[in-house]
Amino acid sequence: STGALYVVPRLEDPRAHVVLTTEAYTNLLARHNAREYPTRKAQKRMEIKIMHKVAQVQVDDMGRITIAEDLRAEIGLELKEKVRFVGSDARFEIWHPDAHAKAEADLMDDDGDEDEFLDLRGLH
Protein backbone atom coordinates (compact mmCIF):
# COMPACT_ATOMS: atom_id res chain seq x y z
CA SER A 1 0.00 0.00 0.00
CA THR A 2 1.07 3.60 -0.54
CA GLY A 3 -0.03 5.19 2.72
CA ALA A 4 -2.69 5.98 5.24
CA LEU A 5 -5.42 8.57 5.27
CA TYR A 6 -7.72 9.58 8.11
CA VAL A 7 -11.47 9.77 7.59
CA VAL A 8 -13.04 12.25 10.00
CA PRO A 9 -16.80 11.69 9.83
CA ARG A 10 -18.99 14.73 9.36
CA LEU A 11 -16.36 17.19 10.58
CA GLU A 12 -17.53 20.28 8.73
CA ASP A 13 -20.90 19.14 7.43
CA PRO A 14 -23.13 16.29 8.65
CA ARG A 15 -23.58 15.17 5.04
CA ALA A 16 -19.88 14.53 4.24
CA HIS A 17 -16.66 13.04 5.59
CA VAL A 18 -13.32 14.86 5.56
CA VAL A 19 -10.27 12.82 4.52
CA LEU A 20 -6.84 13.99 5.69
CA THR A 21 -3.26 12.88 5.14
CA THR A 22 -1.32 11.71 8.20
CA GLU A 23 0.48 15.06 8.36
CA ALA A 24 -2.74 17.04 8.06
CA TYR A 25 -4.45 14.91 10.73
CA THR A 26 -1.49 15.38 13.09
CA ASN A 27 -1.66 19.13 12.49
CA LEU A 28 -5.42 19.11 13.12
CA LEU A 29 -4.85 17.44 16.51
CA ALA A 30 -2.16 19.99 17.38
CA ARG A 31 -4.48 22.83 16.40
CA HIS A 32 -7.22 21.32 18.56
CA ASN A 33 -4.88 20.94 21.54
CA ALA A 34 -3.73 24.56 21.26
CA ARG A 35 -7.23 25.99 20.95
CA GLU A 36 -9.18 27.61 23.77
CA TYR A 37 -12.80 26.49 23.48
CA PRO A 38 -15.63 28.63 24.87
CA THR A 39 -16.93 25.73 26.99
CA ARG A 40 -15.80 22.27 28.08
CA LYS A 41 -18.79 20.85 26.20
CA ALA A 42 -17.61 22.47 22.94
CA GLN A 43 -14.14 21.00 23.49
CA LYS A 44 -15.56 17.51 24.15
CA ARG A 45 -17.79 17.70 21.05
CA MET A 46 -14.73 18.48 18.93
CA GLU A 47 -12.76 15.64 20.57
CA ILE A 48 -15.54 13.20 19.72
CA LYS A 49 -15.50 14.41 16.11
CA ILE A 50 -11.74 14.35 15.53
CA MET A 51 -10.54 11.58 17.85
CA HIS A 52 -13.25 9.11 18.81
CA LYS A 53 -14.95 8.69 15.43
CA VAL A 54 -11.95 8.95 13.11
CA ALA A 55 -11.04 5.95 10.93
CA GLN A 56 -7.68 5.23 9.38
CA VAL A 57 -7.84 3.88 5.83
CA GLN A 58 -5.08 2.56 3.60
CA VAL A 59 -4.47 3.71 0.06
CA ASP A 60 -3.81 0.72 -2.18
CA ASP A 61 -1.26 0.58 -4.98
CA MET A 62 -3.89 1.79 -7.46
CA GLY A 63 -4.74 4.85 -5.33
CA ARG A 64 -8.05 3.49 -4.04
CA ILE A 65 -9.48 3.53 -0.53
CA THR A 66 -12.23 1.44 1.01
CA ILE A 67 -14.66 3.21 3.30
CA ALA A 68 -16.31 1.01 5.93
CA GLU A 69 -20.00 0.30 5.57
CA ASP A 70 -20.97 2.23 8.71
CA LEU A 71 -19.12 5.34 7.49
CA ARG A 72 -20.79 5.09 4.08
CA ALA A 73 -24.20 4.70 5.73
CA GLU A 74 -23.70 7.85 7.82
CA ILE A 75 -23.76 9.96 4.67
CA GLY A 76 -26.29 7.87 2.76
CA LEU A 77 -23.97 5.96 0.42
CA GLU A 78 -24.82 2.47 -0.75
CA LEU A 79 -22.16 -0.07 -1.73
CA LYS A 80 -20.87 0.60 -5.27
CA GLU A 81 -22.85 3.85 -5.46
CA LYS A 82 -21.11 6.81 -7.06
CA VAL A 83 -19.58 9.32 -4.68
CA ARG A 84 -18.51 12.91 -5.04
CA PHE A 85 -14.92 13.76 -4.09
CA VAL A 86 -14.35 17.44 -3.40
CA GLY A 87 -10.76 18.56 -2.88
CA SER A 88 -9.69 21.60 -0.96
CA ASP A 89 -6.25 22.48 0.38
CA ALA A 90 -4.70 19.49 2.24
CA ARG A 91 -7.86 17.41 2.37
CA PHE A 92 -10.74 16.08 0.37
CA GLU A 93 -14.33 15.37 1.24
CA ILE A 94 -16.54 12.41 0.38
CA TRP A 95 -20.16 13.24 -0.41
CA HIS A 96 -23.27 11.61 -1.75
CA PRO A 97 -23.66 13.50 -5.08
CA ASP A 98 -27.19 14.71 -4.29
CA ALA A 99 -26.17 15.93 -0.83
CA HIS A 100 -23.22 17.83 -2.29
CA ALA A 101 -25.41 19.58 -4.83
CA LYS A 102 -27.80 20.61 -2.04
CA ALA A 103 -24.92 21.74 0.21
CA GLU A 104 -23.55 23.97 -2.52
CA ALA A 105 -27.01 25.46 -3.09
CA ASP A 106 -27.46 25.99 0.67
CA LEU A 107 -24.05 27.67 0.93
CA MET A 108 -24.93 30.11 -1.80
CA ASP A 109 -28.10 31.02 0.15
CA ASP A 110 -26.31 31.14 3.55
CA ASP A 111 -26.96 34.16 5.74
CA GLY A 112 -23.44 34.10 7.20
CA ASP A 113 -24.04 32.16 10.43
CA GLU A 114 -20.86 30.50 11.67
CA ASP A 115 -20.83 27.23 13.59
CA GLU A 116 -18.07 26.07 15.92
CA PHE A 117 -15.25 24.65 13.78
CA LEU A 118 -11.51 24.27 13.48
CA ASP A 119 -9.87 26.08 10.59
CA LEU A 120 -8.60 23.31 8.31
CA ARG A 121 -6.62 25.58 5.97
CA GLY A 122 -2.87 25.06 5.86
CA LEU A 123 -2.76 21.63 7.52
CA HIS A 124 -0.49 20.05 4.92
mmCIF file of C-alpha atoms in Angstrom:
data_model
loop_
_atom_site.group_PDB
_atom_site.id
_atom_site.type_symbol
_atom_site.label_atom_id
_atom_site.label_comp_id
_atom_site.label_asym_id
_atom_site.label_seq_id
_atom_site.Cartn_x
_atom_site.Cartn_y
_atom_site.Cartn_z
ATOM 1 C CA SER A 1 0.000 0.000 0.000
ATOM 2 C CA THR A 2 1.066 3.602 -0.535
ATOM 3 C CA GLY A 3 -0.030 5.192 2.722
ATOM 4 C CA ALA A 4 -2.687 5.982 5.238
ATOM 5 C CA LEU A 5 -5.419 8.569 5.275
ATOM 6 C CA TYR A 6 -7.719 9.584 8.114
ATOM 7 C CA VAL A 7 -11.472 9.775 7.591
ATOM 8 C CA VAL A 8 -13.041 12.249 10.003
ATOM 9 C CA PRO A 9 -16.799 11.694 9.830
ATOM 10 C CA ARG A 10 -18.993 14.731 9.356
ATOM 11 C CA LEU A 11 -16.361 17.194 10.582
ATOM 12 C CA GLU A 12 -17.530 20.279 8.732
ATOM 13 C CA ASP A 13 -20.900 19.144 7.427
ATOM 14 C CA PRO A 14 -23.131 16.294 8.650
ATOM 15 C CA ARG A 15 -23.582 15.168 5.039
ATOM 16 C CA ALA A 16 -19.880 14.535 4.244
ATOM 17 C CA HIS A 17 -16.658 13.043 5.592
ATOM 18 C CA VAL A 18 -13.321 14.863 5.557
ATOM 19 C CA VAL A 19 -10.273 12.821 4.524
ATOM 20 C CA LEU A 20 -6.842 13.993 5.692
ATOM 21 C CA THR A 21 -3.265 12.876 5.141
ATOM 22 C CA THR A 22 -1.325 11.714 8.200
ATOM 23 C CA GLU A 23 0.483 15.059 8.360
ATOM 24 C CA ALA A 24 -2.741 17.039 8.055
ATOM 25 C CA TYR A 25 -4.449 14.908 10.732
ATOM 26 C CA THR A 26 -1.485 15.379 13.095
ATOM 27 C CA ASN A 27 -1.657 19.131 12.486
ATOM 28 C CA LEU A 28 -5.416 19.107 13.117
ATOM 29 C CA LEU A 29 -4.847 17.443 16.509
ATOM 30 C CA ALA A 30 -2.156 19.994 17.377
ATOM 31 C CA ARG A 31 -4.479 22.827 16.398
ATOM 32 C CA HIS A 32 -7.221 21.317 18.561
ATOM 33 C CA ASN A 33 -4.876 20.940 21.541
ATOM 34 C CA ALA A 34 -3.734 24.565 21.257
ATOM 35 C CA ARG A 35 -7.232 25.994 20.946
ATOM 36 C CA GLU A 36 -9.180 27.614 23.766
ATOM 37 C CA TYR A 37 -12.800 26.487 23.485
ATOM 38 C CA PRO A 38 -15.628 28.632 24.872
ATOM 39 C CA THR A 39 -16.931 25.726 26.988
ATOM 40 C CA ARG A 40 -15.798 22.275 28.078
ATOM 41 C CA LYS A 41 -18.786 20.851 26.197
ATOM 42 C CA ALA A 42 -17.610 22.473 22.941
ATOM 43 C CA GLN A 43 -14.141 20.998 23.489
ATOM 44 C CA LYS A 44 -15.559 17.514 24.147
ATOM 45 C CA ARG A 45 -17.790 17.705 21.049
ATOM 46 C CA MET A 46 -14.734 18.479 18.926
ATOM 47 C CA GLU A 47 -12.759 15.637 20.565
ATOM 48 C CA ILE A 48 -15.541 13.200 19.722
ATOM 49 C CA LYS A 49 -15.505 14.407 16.111
ATOM 50 C CA ILE A 50 -11.744 14.353 15.531
ATOM 51 C CA MET A 51 -10.536 11.578 17.847
ATOM 52 C CA HIS A 52 -13.253 9.109 18.808
ATOM 53 C CA LYS A 53 -14.950 8.690 15.433
ATOM 54 C CA VAL A 54 -11.946 8.947 13.111
ATOM 55 C CA ALA A 55 -11.043 5.950 10.930
ATOM 56 C CA GLN A 56 -7.678 5.226 9.380
ATOM 57 C CA VAL A 57 -7.839 3.878 5.830
ATOM 58 C CA GLN A 58 -5.084 2.562 3.600
ATOM 59 C CA VAL A 59 -4.474 3.712 0.059
ATOM 60 C CA ASP A 60 -3.808 0.716 -2.179
ATOM 61 C CA ASP A 61 -1.260 0.578 -4.981
ATOM 62 C CA MET A 62 -3.894 1.788 -7.457
ATOM 63 C CA GLY A 63 -4.738 4.849 -5.330
ATOM 64 C CA ARG A 64 -8.046 3.485 -4.038
ATOM 65 C CA ILE A 65 -9.475 3.526 -0.533
ATOM 66 C CA THR A 66 -12.229 1.442 1.006
ATOM 67 C CA ILE A 67 -14.662 3.210 3.301
ATOM 68 C CA ALA A 68 -16.308 1.007 5.930
ATOM 69 C CA GLU A 69 -20.004 0.304 5.566
ATOM 70 C CA ASP A 70 -20.972 2.226 8.714
ATOM 71 C CA LEU A 71 -19.125 5.335 7.491
ATOM 72 C CA ARG A 72 -20.793 5.087 4.079
ATOM 73 C CA ALA A 73 -24.201 4.697 5.726
ATOM 74 C CA GLU A 74 -23.699 7.849 7.823
ATOM 75 C CA ILE A 75 -23.756 9.960 4.667
ATOM 76 C CA GLY A 76 -26.286 7.868 2.755
ATOM 77 C CA LEU A 77 -23.966 5.964 0.419
ATOM 78 C CA GLU A 78 -24.818 2.470 -0.747
ATOM 79 C CA LEU A 79 -22.159 -0.070 -1.731
ATOM 80 C CA LYS A 80 -20.870 0.604 -5.267
ATOM 81 C CA GLU A 81 -22.847 3.853 -5.457
ATOM 82 C CA LYS A 82 -21.107 6.807 -7.064
ATOM 83 C CA VAL A 83 -19.585 9.324 -4.685
ATOM 84 C CA ARG A 84 -18.514 12.912 -5.043
ATOM 85 C CA PHE A 85 -14.916 13.759 -4.087
ATOM 86 C CA VAL A 86 -14.348 17.439 -3.404
ATOM 87 C CA GLY A 87 -10.758 18.561 -2.879
ATOM 88 C CA SER A 88 -9.690 21.603 -0.965
ATOM 89 C CA ASP A 89 -6.248 22.477 0.383
ATOM 90 C CA ALA A 90 -4.700 19.485 2.237
ATOM 91 C CA ARG A 91 -7.861 17.408 2.366
ATOM 92 C CA PHE A 92 -10.737 16.081 0.370
ATOM 93 C CA GLU A 93 -14.334 15.373 1.238
ATOM 94 C CA ILE A 94 -16.538 12.415 0.379
ATOM 95 C CA TRP A 95 -20.161 13.238 -0.411
ATOM 96 C CA HIS A 96 -23.269 11.607 -1.752
ATOM 97 C CA PRO A 97 -23.663 13.502 -5.076
ATOM 98 C CA ASP A 98 -27.192 14.710 -4.285
ATOM 99 C CA ALA A 99 -26.174 15.926 -0.826
ATOM 100 C CA HIS A 100 -23.215 17.826 -2.287
ATOM 101 C CA ALA A 101 -25.410 19.582 -4.829
ATOM 102 C CA LYS A 102 -27.798 20.611 -2.041
ATOM 103 C CA ALA A 103 -24.917 21.739 0.214
ATOM 104 C CA GLU A 104 -23.551 23.972 -2.518
ATOM 105 C CA ALA A 105 -27.008 25.461 -3.090
ATOM 106 C CA ASP A 106 -27.461 25.994 0.665
ATOM 107 C CA LEU A 107 -24.053 27.667 0.931
ATOM 108 C CA MET A 108 -24.931 30.109 -1.803
ATOM 109 C CA ASP A 109 -28.098 31.019 0.148
ATOM 110 C CA ASP A 110 -26.314 31.142 3.549
ATOM 111 C CA ASP A 111 -26.959 34.163 5.742
ATOM 112 C CA GLY A 112 -23.438 34.095 7.199
ATOM 113 C CA ASP A 113 -24.038 32.162 10.426
ATOM 114 C CA GLU A 114 -20.864 30.499 11.670
ATOM 115 C CA ASP A 115 -20.826 27.225 13.591
ATOM 116 C CA GLU A 116 -18.067 26.072 15.916
ATOM 117 C CA PHE A 117 -15.252 24.647 13.783
ATOM 118 C CA LEU A 118 -11.513 24.269 13.476
ATOM 119 C CA ASP A 119 -9.872 26.085 10.589
ATOM 120 C CA LEU A 120 -8.600 23.313 8.309
ATOM 121 C CA ARG A 121 -6.619 25.578 5.975
ATOM 122 C CA GLY A 122 -2.871 25.063 5.856
ATOM 123 C CA LEU A 123 -2.757 21.633 7.524
ATOM 124 C CA HIS A 124 -0.490 20.047 4.918
#
